[in-house]
Amino acid sequence: MHPSSSYPGVVCLFSFLAMVALPLNLQAQSFSDPVGFNKITALGESDTYYSAPFHRQTKAIGTVESVSGCTIVVEGIPSWATSEFVYSQGTQPNTYYISFTSGSRAGMYYTITANTEASGNNTATITIDLNGDVIDDPEGVQPGNTFKVIPYWTLSTLFPGQQGITTSTSIGGVGSCTCIFFPDLTSPGVNIASSAMFFYYDGTSFNGPGWRKIGGGFGVKFDDQVVIPDCYVIIRQEAAPTVSLVSSGNVPLGKKAFTLATLQSNLAQDIAIALDIPIPLSLWDSQLFQSGALKPSTTINGIDGDRLLYYDNSFAIKNRSSSKTFYYYTGSLYGGPGWRQTAGGFTAIKNNEVVFYPGSGFVIRKAAENVPTTKLWKITPPYNVSE
């Protein structure tokens, strides 16, 4: 198990949740969810798998009146303005997403691409990027389903004032600095290289200080680069010291749903993922197997099922490999069904091992399939209350 000292902020979060347990529902109705913070240590000369277990302040809540394609007609007369939820470089720095809080898509989120206000005989609408999903059929989003509108984290909001970031005096990001690697979420296969690397330039040339992307142009700033809620980033302290990273925000309420998909026939798939749930969870409490999202193994060595790769941030190393691998065995031998660890002993059942820590990241390696499939990992957090 990961040393608890690496997650000192969790204890404070537990206390806060206990104190606010009674008024949670009232706060959610007024867009003010309970808040908390989490503290992570990013070791010097090392890679740290890092994520945000909280979300930013809810901007709006609403109820679905109808759905057509990717456009949602909203009940009532919400107070937002047309295009208020649409990113505009230099004038509107936030990219927003809609997170459904009831119905078949509860816990899922979609990026907002357009919105209109209620004016005259025109109803308010929100248009979203479905990313291949279909929500206007009988099994999709229904009238009466509820949702929240929330801004994504960005590099500038996740690391406010460059908190915990060693900035670079070089426009090329060389030398002592903090580098932020984004996982590749679209390429098929396993052991996939990162898709992008960012650093903070603090010089005055090339349009001045701001977040830069390797290969993105010296004068182009990426302060508004989106960090999605269900994925980690890798923080590399390149010739940089050990720092503490404190994330704070609103506690996600309600059910959570995470998409796990293979992308190519007959090819195993690595899925970089993080849980925006601010409490530690064991393998069993994660509901990964019970949800049907994880293909179990019928063999005791786990070779025919999906695997969970765990990354331990407690020791310094770059290009970090997984420290433990877990799989779920459904057979009757060696003590019967349950979670197992590769090289952890066939009879050692790991159901109660805590591996999902707030602010961390991990990889689910989906086994190869004849036809690419998509599974939903659904979780009801233990602290969940109705919204």
mmCIF file of C-alpha atoms in Angstrom:
data_model
loop_
_atom_site.group_PDB
_atom_site.id
_atom_site.type_symbol
_atom_site.label_atom_id
_atom_site.label_comp_id
_atom_site.label_asym_id
_atom_site.label_seq_id
_atom_site.Cartn_x
_atom_site.Cartn_y
_atom_site.Cartn_z
ATOM 1 C CA MET A 1 0.000 0.000 0.000
ATOM 2 C CA HIS A 2 1.109 3.527 -0.668
ATOM 3 C CA PRO A 3 2.464 5.285 2.444
ATOM 4 C CA SER A 4 -0.275 7.457 3.923
ATOM 5 C CA SER A 5 2.225 10.252 4.504
ATOM 6 C CA SER A 6 2.230 10.905 0.766
ATOM 7 C CA TYR A 7 -1.414 12.000 1.009
ATOM 8 C CA PRO A 8 -1.648 14.225 4.113
ATOM 9 C CA GLY A 9 -4.475 16.348 2.716
ATOM 10 C CA VAL A 10 -6.877 13.428 2.644
ATOM 11 C CA VAL A 11 -7.388 13.471 6.406
ATOM 12 C CA CYS A 12 -8.472 17.094 6.276
ATOM 13 C CA LEU A 13 -10.913 16.254 3.482
ATOM 14 C CA PHE A 14 -12.464 13.462 5.508
ATOM 15 C CA SER A 15 -13.019 15.820 8.432
ATOM 16 C CA PHE A 16 -14.548 18.438 6.148
ATOM 17 C CA LEU A 17 -16.917 15.953 4.551
ATOM 18 C CA ALA A 18 -18.055 14.853 7.994
ATOM 19 C CA MET A 19 -18.728 18.442 9.016
ATOM 20 C CA VAL A 20 -20.764 19.259 5.889
ATOM 21 C CA ALA A 21 -22.630 15.964 5.584
ATOM 22 C CA LEU A 22 -26.005 17.396 6.563
ATOM 23 C CA PRO A 23 -26.261 20.451 4.278
ATOM 24 C CA LEU A 24 -24.790 18.864 1.116
ATOM 25 C CA ASN A 25 -28.105 18.787 -0.737
ATOM 26 C CA LEU A 26 -28.864 22.444 -0.089
ATOM 27 C CA GLN A 27 -25.419 23.480 -1.235
ATOM 28 C CA ALA A 28 -25.721 21.523 -4.460
ATOM 29 C CA GLN A 29 -29.003 23.238 -5.279
ATOM 30 C CA SER A 30 -27.353 26.651 -4.936
ATOM 31 C CA PHE A 31 -24.368 25.665 -7.127
ATOM 32 C CA SER A 32 -22.159 25.535 -3.992
ATOM 33 C CA ASP A 33 -20.987 21.962 -3.506
ATOM 34 C CA PRO A 34 -18.821 21.105 -0.479
ATOM 35 C CA VAL A 35 -15.145 21.853 -0.979
ATOM 36 C CA GLY A 36 -11.918 20.203 0.070
ATOM 37 C CA PHE A 37 -8.226 19.978 -0.680
ATOM 38 C CA ASN A 38 -5.648 17.296 -1.349
ATOM 39 C CA LYS A 39 -1.872 17.473 -1.008
ATOM 40 C CA ILE A 40 0.575 15.509 -3.150
ATOM 41 C CA THR A 41 4.380 15.412 -3.002
ATOM 42 C CA ALA A 42 6.111 15.618 -6.375
ATOM 43 C CA LEU A 43 9.653 14.368 -5.864
ATOM 44 C CA GLY A 44 12.607 16.128 -7.442
ATOM 45 C CA GLU A 45 14.275 14.506 -10.443
ATOM 46 C CA SER A 46 11.231 12.284 -10.791
ATOM 47 C CA ASP A 47 7.924 11.656 -12.549
ATOM 48 C CA THR A 48 4.671 11.993 -10.589
ATOM 49 C CA TYR A 49 1.294 10.740 -11.802
ATOM 50 C CA TYR A 50 -1.052 13.588 -10.867
ATOM 51 C CA SER A 51 -4.755 14.380 -11.195
ATOM 52 C CA ALA A 52 -7.414 16.644 -9.701
ATOM 53 C CA PRO A 53 -9.907 14.804 -7.453
ATOM 54 C CA PHE A 54 -12.145 17.898 -7.345
ATOM 55 C CA HIS A 55 -13.913 19.972 -9.961
ATOM 56 C CA ARG A 56 -14.161 23.719 -10.358
ATOM 57 C CA GLN A 57 -17.147 25.762 -9.204
ATOM 58 C CA THR A 58 -20.389 24.748 -10.906
ATOM 59 C CA LYS A 59 -21.510 27.483 -13.294
ATOM 60 C CA ALA A 60 -25.115 26.407 -13.836
ATOM 61 C CA ILE A 61 -27.580 23.592 -13.264
ATOM 62 C CA GLY A 62 -30.511 22.637 -15.445
ATOM 63 C CA THR A 63 -33.154 20.136 -16.493
ATOM 64 C CA VAL A 64 -33.575 18.612 -19.940
ATOM 65 C CA GLU A 65 -36.759 19.457 -21.822
ATOM 66 C CA SER A 66 -35.856 17.575 -25.012
ATOM 67 C CA VAL A 67 -32.899 16.295 -27.037
ATOM 68 C CA SER A 68 -32.240 16.317 -30.774
ATOM 69 C CA GLY A 69 -28.907 14.977 -31.994
ATOM 70 C CA CYS A 70 -26.252 16.771 -29.975
ATOM 71 C CA THR A 71 -28.467 19.694 -28.889
ATOM 72 C CA ILE A 72 -30.263 19.813 -25.547
ATOM 73 C CA VAL A 73 -33.284 22.059 -25.052
ATOM 74 C CA VAL A 74 -33.344 23.265 -21.449
ATOM 75 C CA GLU A 75 -36.414 23.685 -19.282
ATOM 76 C CA GLY A 76 -37.353 27.103 -17.970
ATOM 77 C CA ILE A 77 -35.484 30.366 -18.433
ATOM 78 C CA PRO A 78 -31.885 29.922 -17.245
ATOM 79 C CA SER A 79 -29.901 33.088 -16.695
ATOM 80 C CA TRP A 80 -26.977 32.357 -19.004
ATOM 81 C CA ALA A 81 -26.152 34.349 -22.128
ATOM 82 C CA THR A 82 -25.627 33.034 -25.656
ATOM 83 C CA SER A 83 -22.096 31.599 -26.098
ATOM 84 C CA GLU A 84 -21.324 32.101 -22.398
ATOM 85 C CA PHE A 85 -20.014 28.524 -22.229
ATOM 86 C CA VAL A 86 -17.962 28.713 -25.435
ATOM 87 C CA TYR A 87 -14.202 29.201 -25.250
ATOM 88 C CA SER A 88 -12.803 32.316 -26.906
ATOM 89 C CA GLN A 89 -9.078 32.920 -26.718
ATOM 90 C CA GLY A 90 -8.268 36.204 -25.057
ATOM 91 C CA THR A 91 -11.824 36.963 -23.927
ATOM 92 C CA GLN A 92 -13.350 33.795 -22.442
ATOM 93 C CA PRO A 93 -10.621 31.496 -21.057
ATOM 94 C CA ASN A 94 -12.844 28.633 -19.886
ATOM 95 C CA THR A 95 -13.939 25.558 -21.778
ATOM 96 C CA TYR A 96 -17.074 24.082 -20.216
ATOM 97 C CA TYR A 97 -18.552 20.618 -20.005
ATOM 98 C CA ILE A 98 -21.982 19.299 -19.114
ATOM 99 C CA SER A 99 -22.110 16.547 -16.486
ATOM 100 C CA PHE A 100 -25.375 14.646 -16.211
ATOM 101 C CA THR A 101 -26.573 14.034 -12.654
ATOM 102 C CA SER A 102 -29.507 11.714 -13.380
ATOM 103 C CA GLY A 103 -30.706 9.308 -16.039
ATOM 104 C CA SER A 104 -28.797 6.796 -18.151
ATOM 105 C CA ARG A 105 -25.852 9.184 -18.652
ATOM 106 C CA ALA A 106 -25.471 10.104 -14.971
ATOM 107 C CA GLY A 107 -21.787 10.631 -14.211
ATOM 108 C CA MET A 108 -20.770 11.145 -17.847
ATOM 109 C CA TYR A 109 -19.510 14.448 -19.224
ATOM 110 C CA TYR A 110 -19.456 16.112 -22.661
ATOM 111 C CA THR A 111 -17.685 19.248 -23.890
ATOM 112 C CA ILE A 112 -19.999 22.165 -24.673
ATOM 113 C CA THR A 113 -19.548 23.549 -28.188
ATOM 114 C CA ALA A 114 -22.391 26.114 -28.216
ATOM 115 C CA ASN A 115 -25.193 27.469 -26.070
ATOM 116 C CA THR A 116 -28.061 29.886 -26.518
ATOM 117 C CA GLU A 117 -30.059 31.951 -24.063
ATOM 118 C CA ALA A 118 -33.820 31.920 -23.575
ATOM 119 C CA SER A 119 -35.180 34.939 -25.412
ATOM 120 C CA GLY A 120 -38.722 35.665 -26.526
ATOM 121 C CA ASN A 121 -40.176 32.463 -27.928
ATOM 122 C CA ASN A 122 -36.755 30.823 -28.157
ATOM 123 C CA THR A 123 -35.758 28.299 -25.515
ATOM 124 C CA ALA A 124 -32.275 27.954 -24.063
ATOM 125 C CA THR A 125 -30.112 25.250 -25.609
ATOM 126 C CA ILE A 126 -26.762 23.579 -25.069
ATOM 127 C CA THR A 127 -24.899 21.813 -27.889
ATOM 128 C CA ILE A 128 -22.295 19.214 -26.927
ATOM 129 C CA ASP A 129 -19.559 17.115 -28.519
ATOM 130 C CA LEU A 130 -20.915 13.568 -28.285
ATOM 131 C CA ASN A 131 -17.562 11.985 -29.207
ATOM 132 C CA GLY A 132 -19.366 9.099 -30.897
ATOM 133 C CA ASP A 133 -22.160 8.682 -28.341
ATOM 134 C CA VAL A 134 -25.878 8.800 -29.188
ATOM 135 C CA ILE A 135 -28.131 10.423 -26.586
ATOM 136 C CA ASP A 136 -31.406 11.087 -28.436
ATOM 137 C CA ASP A 137 -32.672 7.496 -28.528
ATOM 138 C CA PRO A 138 -34.910 5.685 -26.006
ATOM 139 C CA GLU A 139 -31.867 4.605 -23.988
ATOM 140 C CA GLY A 140 -30.291 8.040 -24.022
ATOM 141 C CA VAL A 141 -30.929 11.332 -22.253
ATOM 142 C CA GLN A 142 -34.597 11.824 -21.385
ATOM 143 C CA PRO A 143 -36.794 14.822 -20.506
ATOM 144 C CA GLY A 144 -36.438 15.526 -16.821
ATOM 145 C CA ASN A 145 -32.797 14.431 -16.615
ATOM 146 C CA THR A 146 -30.667 16.925 -14.729
ATOM 147 C CA PHE A 147 -27.182 18.267 -15.369
ATOM 148 C CA LYS A 148 -24.474 20.664 -14.238
ATOM 149 C CA VAL A 149 -22.325 23.013 -16.311
ATOM 150 C CA ILE A 150 -18.727 23.064 -15.037
ATOM 151 C CA PRO A 151 -15.513 24.629 -16.393
ATOM 152 C CA TYR A 152 -12.641 22.266 -17.099
ATOM 153 C CA TRP A 153 -9.415 22.618 -15.212
ATOM 154 C CA THR A 154 -6.698 24.263 -17.300
ATOM 155 C CA LEU A 155 -2.954 24.508 -16.826
ATOM 156 C CA SER A 156 -3.359 27.995 -15.370
ATOM 157 C CA THR A 157 -6.162 27.031 -12.960
ATOM 158 C CA LEU A 158 -4.761 23.649 -11.906
ATOM 159 C CA PHE A 159 -1.424 25.285 -11.059
ATOM 160 C CA PRO A 160 -2.503 28.805 -9.983
ATOM 161 C CA GLY A 161 0.385 31.236 -9.819
ATOM 162 C CA GLN A 162 2.595 28.366 -10.999
ATOM 163 C CA GLN A 163 2.203 26.717 -7.590
ATOM 164 C CA GLY A 164 4.698 23.854 -7.365
ATOM 165 C CA ILE A 165 6.062 24.626 -10.826
ATOM 166 C CA THR A 166 9.723 25.330 -11.507
ATOM 167 C CA THR A 167 9.536 27.790 -14.388
ATOM 168 C CA SER A 168 11.920 27.884 -17.333
ATOM 169 C CA THR A 169 14.041 30.797 -18.436
ATOM 170 C CA SER A 170 14.504 29.048 -21.779
ATOM 171 C CA ILE A 171 11.847 29.403 -24.470
ATOM 172 C CA GLY A 172 12.720 25.858 -25.493
ATOM 173 C CA GLY A 173 12.000 24.447 -22.028
ATOM 174 C CA VAL A 174 15.500 23.082 -21.527
ATOM 175 C CA GLY A 175 17.393 22.997 -18.250
ATOM 176 C CA SER A 176 15.869 23.050 -14.777
ATOM 177 C CA CYS A 177 12.059 23.195 -15.022
ATOM 178 C CA THR A 178 8.807 21.334 -14.449
ATOM 179 C CA CYS A 179 7.443 19.521 -17.487
ATOM 180 C CA ILE A 180 3.802 18.405 -17.775
ATOM 181 C CA PHE A 181 3.175 15.388 -20.001
ATOM 182 C CA PHE A 182 -0.314 14.610 -21.327
ATOM 183 C CA PRO A 183 -1.137 10.945 -22.079
ATOM 184 C CA ASP A 184 -2.173 9.963 -25.590
ATOM 185 C CA LEU A 185 -5.859 9.017 -25.420
ATOM 186 C CA THR A 186 -6.471 8.316 -29.109
ATOM 187 C CA SER A 187 -3.742 5.943 -30.303
ATOM 188 C CA PRO A 188 -4.335 2.170 -30.264
ATOM 189 C CA GLY A 189 -2.026 -0.207 -28.422
ATOM 190 C CA VAL A 190 -0.085 -0.406 -25.161
ATOM 191 C CA ASN A 191 2.892 1.458 -23.679
ATOM 192 C CA ILE A 192 1.837 4.547 -25.640
ATOM 193 C CA ALA A 193 4.088 7.621 -25.571
ATOM 194 C CA SER A 194 2.771 10.942 -24.265
ATOM 195 C CA SER A 195 0.938 13.110 -26.773
ATOM 196 C CA ALA A 196 2.165 16.528 -25.600
ATOM 197 C CA MET A 197 4.576 18.217 -23.190
ATOM 198 C CA PHE A 198 4.110 21.647 -21.578
ATOM 199 C CA PHE A 199 6.282 23.936 -19.444
ATOM 200 C CA TYR A 200 5.988 27.436 -18.032
ATOM 201 C CA TYR A 201 8.223 30.079 -19.639
ATOM 202 C CA ASP A 202 8.920 33.078 -17.389
ATOM 203 C CA GLY A 203 10.882 35.239 -19.802
ATOM 204 C CA THR A 204 9.848 38.446 -21.542
ATOM 205 C CA SER A 205 10.592 37.491 -25.150
ATOM 206 C CA PHE A 206 8.251 35.699 -27.559
ATOM 207 C CA ASN A 207 5.025 37.243 -26.230
ATOM 208 C CA GLY A 208 6.098 37.076 -22.582
ATOM 209 C CA PRO A 209 5.528 34.567 -19.786
ATOM 210 C CA GLY A 210 3.012 31.743 -19.988
ATOM 211 C CA TRP A 211 2.553 28.036 -20.557
ATOM 212 C CA ARG A 212 4.222 26.705 -23.689
ATOM 213 C CA LYS A 213 3.946 23.453 -25.600
ATOM 214 C CA ILE A 214 6.948 21.706 -27.086
ATOM 215 C CA GLY A 215 6.465 22.059 -30.832
ATOM 216 C CA GLY A 216 3.580 24.493 -30.345
ATOM 217 C CA GLY A 217 5.390 27.684 -31.361
ATOM 218 C CA PHE A 218 7.498 29.960 -29.158
ATOM 219 C CA GLY A 219 4.967 32.793 -29.086
ATOM 220 C CA VAL A 220 1.845 30.666 -28.600
ATOM 221 C CA LYS A 221 0.526 30.436 -25.032
ATOM 222 C CA PHE A 222 -1.303 27.412 -23.666
ATOM 223 C CA ASP A 223 -2.528 28.835 -20.359
ATOM 224 C CA ASP A 224 -6.066 27.688 -21.259
ATOM 225 C CA GLN A 225 -5.053 24.130 -22.157
ATOM 226 C CA VAL A 226 -7.824 21.830 -20.879
ATOM 227 C CA VAL A 227 -7.092 19.113 -18.306
ATOM 228 C CA ILE A 228 -9.968 16.625 -18.415
ATOM 229 C CA PRO A 229 -11.427 15.297 -15.148
ATOM 230 C CA ASP A 230 -10.899 11.568 -15.696
ATOM 231 C CA CYS A 231 -7.248 11.517 -16.744
ATOM 232 C CA TYR A 232 -3.897 12.206 -15.105
ATOM 233 C CA VAL A 233 -0.904 14.203 -16.218
ATOM 234 C CA ILE A 234 2.704 13.279 -15.530
ATOM 235 C CA ILE A 235 4.709 15.946 -13.716
ATOM 236 C CA ARG A 236 8.441 15.684 -14.355
ATOM 237 C CA GLN A 237 10.730 17.670 -12.088
ATOM 238 C CA GLU A 238 13.610 18.072 -14.535
ATOM 239 C CA ALA A 239 16.598 19.088 -12.404
ATOM 240 C CA ALA A 240 13.975 20.633 -10.133
ATOM 241 C CA PRO A 241 13.358 20.210 -6.378
ATOM 242 C CA THR A 242 10.744 18.232 -4.475
ATOM 243 C CA VAL A 243 7.539 20.277 -4.093
ATOM 244 C CA SER A 244 4.098 19.982 -2.537
ATOM 245 C CA LEU A 245 1.107 20.309 -4.850
ATOM 246 C CA VAL A 246 -2.189 21.279 -3.255
ATOM 247 C CA SER A 247 -5.355 20.866 -5.263
ATOM 248 C CA SER A 248 -8.615 22.295 -3.986
ATOM 249 C CA GLY A 249 -12.115 22.618 -5.355
ATOM 250 C CA ASN A 250 -15.641 21.278 -5.224
ATOM 251 C CA VAL A 251 -16.288 17.696 -4.162
ATOM 252 C CA PRO A 252 -17.872 15.779 -7.079
ATOM 253 C CA LEU A 253 -21.280 14.508 -5.987
ATOM 254 C CA GLY A 254 -23.470 11.808 -7.458
ATOM 255 C CA LYS A 255 -22.630 8.814 -9.587
ATOM 256 C CA LYS A 256 -19.484 8.627 -11.710
ATOM 257 C CA ALA A 257 -19.072 6.878 -15.057
ATOM 258 C CA PHE A 258 -15.819 6.267 -16.932
ATOM 259 C CA THR A 259 -15.546 5.041 -20.523
ATOM 260 C CA LEU A 260 -13.180 2.127 -21.161
ATOM 261 C CA ALA A 261 -12.772 1.264 -24.844
ATOM 262 C CA THR A 262 -10.574 -0.788 -27.105
ATOM 263 C CA LEU A 263 -9.698 1.067 -30.299
ATOM 264 C CA GLN A 264 -8.555 -1.603 -32.749
ATOM 265 C CA SER A 265 -9.487 -5.219 -33.399
ATOM 266 C CA ASN A 266 -7.248 -7.886 -31.847
ATOM 267 C CA LEU A 267 -5.070 -5.328 -30.080
ATOM 268 C CA ALA A 268 -4.779 -4.757 -26.332
ATOM 269 C CA GLN A 269 -5.420 -1.162 -25.256
ATOM 270 C CA ASP A 270 -3.897 0.984 -22.504
ATOM 271 C CA ILE A 271 -6.330 3.523 -21.057
ATOM 272 C CA ALA A 272 -4.868 6.370 -18.987
ATOM 273 C CA ILE A 273 -7.377 7.255 -16.304
ATOM 274 C CA ALA A 274 -7.867 8.981 -12.963
ATOM 275 C CA LEU A 275 -10.791 9.043 -10.553
ATOM 276 C CA ASP A 276 -12.180 12.444 -9.627
ATOM 277 C CA ILE A 277 -13.231 10.979 -6.282
ATOM 278 C CA PRO A 278 -11.451 12.581 -3.313
ATOM 279 C CA ILE A 279 -11.245 9.545 -1.022
ATOM 280 C CA PRO A 280 -9.094 6.383 -1.222
ATOM 281 C CA LEU A 281 -10.819 3.297 -2.631
ATOM 282 C CA SER A 282 -9.952 -0.371 -2.455
ATOM 283 C CA LEU A 283 -10.079 -2.633 -5.482
ATOM 284 C CA TRP A 284 -13.463 -3.991 -4.399
ATOM 285 C CA ASP A 285 -14.943 -0.624 -3.418
ATOM 286 C CA SER A 286 -13.952 0.795 -6.804
ATOM 287 C CA GLN A 287 -16.698 -1.376 -8.373
ATOM 288 C CA LEU A 288 -14.445 -1.866 -11.395
ATOM 289 C CA PHE A 289 -15.237 -5.575 -11.642
ATOM 290 C CA GLN A 290 -18.842 -5.401 -10.376
ATOM 291 C CA SER A 291 -19.750 -2.755 -12.982
ATOM 292 C CA GLY A 292 -18.935 -5.145 -15.825
ATOM 293 C CA ALA A 293 -16.311 -2.769 -17.229
ATOM 294 C CA LEU A 294 -13.395 -5.097 -16.440
ATOM 295 C CA LYS A 295 -13.005 -8.368 -18.307
ATOM 296 C CA PRO A 296 -12.104 -10.944 -15.639
ATOM 297 C CA SER A 297 -9.624 -13.751 -16.033
ATOM 298 C CA THR A 298 -10.648 -17.400 -15.993
ATOM 299 C CA THR A 299 -7.039 -18.441 -15.445
ATOM 300 C CA ILE A 300 -5.236 -17.878 -12.165
ATOM 301 C CA ASN A 301 -2.306 -16.095 -13.825
ATOM 302 C CA GLY A 302 -4.587 -13.438 -15.338
ATOM 303 C CA ILE A 303 -3.393 -13.778 -18.914
ATOM 304 C CA ASP A 304 -6.861 -13.765 -20.536
ATOM 305 C CA GLY A 305 -8.369 -10.720 -18.816
ATOM 306 C CA ASP A 306 -7.980 -6.978 -18.317
ATOM 307 C CA ARG A 307 -5.344 -5.617 -15.957
ATOM 308 C CA LEU A 308 -4.968 -2.606 -13.703
ATOM 309 C CA LEU A 309 -1.521 -0.980 -13.592
ATOM 310 C CA TYR A 310 -0.687 0.898 -10.373
ATOM 311 C CA TYR A 311 1.992 3.620 -10.202
ATOM 312 C CA ASP A 312 3.785 4.365 -6.925
ATOM 313 C CA ASN A 313 4.892 8.007 -6.633
ATOM 314 C CA SER A 314 6.754 7.516 -3.336
ATOM 315 C CA PHE A 315 10.224 6.967 -4.819
ATOM 316 C CA ALA A 316 12.143 9.107 -7.309
ATOM 317 C CA ILE A 317 12.450 7.869 -10.877
ATOM 318 C CA LYS A 318 11.851 9.148 -14.387
ATOM 319 C CA ASN A 319 9.957 7.178 -17.022
ATOM 320 C CA ARG A 320 8.121 5.481 -14.164
ATOM 321 C CA SER A 321 6.857 1.950 -14.757
ATOM 322 C CA SER A 322 3.929 0.389 -12.962
ATOM 323 C CA SER A 323 4.779 -0.948 -9.514
ATOM 324 C CA LYS A 324 1.937 -3.452 -9.266
ATOM 325 C CA THR A 325 -0.456 -5.157 -11.654
ATOM 326 C CA PHE A 326 -3.868 -6.463 -10.610
ATOM 327 C CA TYR A 327 -6.517 -8.608 -12.290
ATOM 328 C CA TYR A 328 -9.790 -10.242 -11.261
ATOM 329 C CA TYR A 329 -9.930 -14.062 -11.201
ATOM 330 C CA THR A 330 -13.340 -15.773 -11.493
ATOM 331 C CA GLY A 331 -12.282 -19.387 -11.029
ATOM 332 C CA SER A 332 -12.901 -21.673 -8.052
ATOM 333 C CA LEU A 333 -9.316 -22.761 -7.391
ATOM 334 C CA TYR A 334 -6.707 -21.132 -5.131
ATOM 335 C CA GLY A 335 -9.250 -19.705 -2.716
ATOM 336 C CA GLY A 336 -11.869 -18.851 -5.309
ATOM 337 C CA PRO A 337 -12.748 -15.635 -7.110
ATOM 338 C CA GLY A 338 -11.322 -12.237 -6.251
ATOM 339 C CA TRP A 339 -8.707 -9.643 -7.097
ATOM 340 C CA ARG A 340 -5.155 -10.949 -7.529
ATOM 341 C CA GLN A 341 -1.784 -9.275 -7.954
ATOM 342 C CA THR A 342 0.681 -10.452 -10.557
ATOM 343 C CA ALA A 343 3.476 -12.253 -8.690
ATOM 344 C CA GLY A 344 1.553 -11.640 -5.464
ATOM 345 C CA GLY A 345 0.636 -15.262 -4.762
ATOM 346 C CA PHE A 346 -2.254 -17.160 -6.305
ATOM 347 C CA THR A 347 -4.063 -17.604 -2.973
ATOM 348 C CA ALA A 348 -3.627 -13.984 -1.815
ATOM 349 C CA ILE A 349 -6.948 -12.235 -2.488
ATOM 350 C CA LYS A 350 -6.453 -8.464 -2.818
ATOM 351 C CA ASN A 351 -10.071 -7.223 -2.695
ATOM 352 C CA ASN A 352 -9.362 -4.903 0.246
ATOM 353 C CA GLU A 353 -6.106 -3.436 -1.043
ATOM 354 C CA VAL A 354 -6.357 0.336 -1.435
ATOM 355 C CA VAL A 355 -4.868 1.417 -4.751
ATOM 356 C CA PHE A 356 -7.065 4.315 -5.902
ATOM 357 C CA TYR A 357 -5.712 7.365 -4.113
ATOM 358 C CA PRO A 358 -6.961 10.929 -4.606
ATOM 359 C CA GLY A 359 -4.788 12.904 -6.986
ATOM 360 C CA SER A 360 -3.067 9.902 -8.561
ATOM 361 C CA GLY A 361 -3.315 8.124 -11.921
ATOM 362 C CA PHE A 362 -3.295 4.610 -13.277
ATOM 363 C CA VAL A 363 -3.702 2.590 -16.458
ATOM 364 C CA ILE A 364 -6.296 -0.035 -17.342
ATOM 365 C CA ARG A 365 -4.965 -2.457 -19.929
ATOM 366 C CA LYS A 366 -7.920 -3.878 -21.827
ATOM 367 C CA ALA A 367 -7.395 -7.319 -23.340
ATOM 368 C CA ALA A 368 -7.501 -7.663 -27.118
ATOM 369 C CA GLU A 369 -10.938 -8.359 -28.615
ATOM 370 C CA ASN A 370 -12.119 -9.438 -32.047
ATOM 371 C CA VAL A 371 -14.295 -6.335 -32.299
ATOM 372 C CA PRO A 372 -13.530 -3.053 -30.461
ATOM 373 C CA THR A 373 -15.948 -2.503 -27.605
ATOM 374 C CA THR A 374 -16.800 0.215 -25.114
ATOM 375 C CA LYS A 375 -17.617 -0.470 -21.473
ATOM 376 C CA LEU A 376 -18.842 1.897 -18.759
ATOM 377 C CA TRP A 377 -17.220 1.786 -15.349
ATOM 378 C CA LYS A 378 -19.915 3.104 -13.003
ATOM 379 C CA ILE A 379 -19.140 4.084 -9.414
ATOM 380 C CA THR A 380 -21.297 5.419 -6.628
ATOM 381 C CA PRO A 381 -18.844 7.066 -4.191
ATOM 382 C CA PRO A 382 -19.285 5.931 -0.570
ATOM 383 C CA TYR A 383 -19.964 9.525 0.494
ATOM 384 C CA ASN A 384 -22.612 10.021 -2.198
ATOM 385 C CA VAL A 385 -25.762 11.989 -1.406
ATOM 386 C CA SER A 386 -28.593 13.023 -3.716
ATOM 387 C CA GLU A 387 -27.956 16.244 -5.568
#
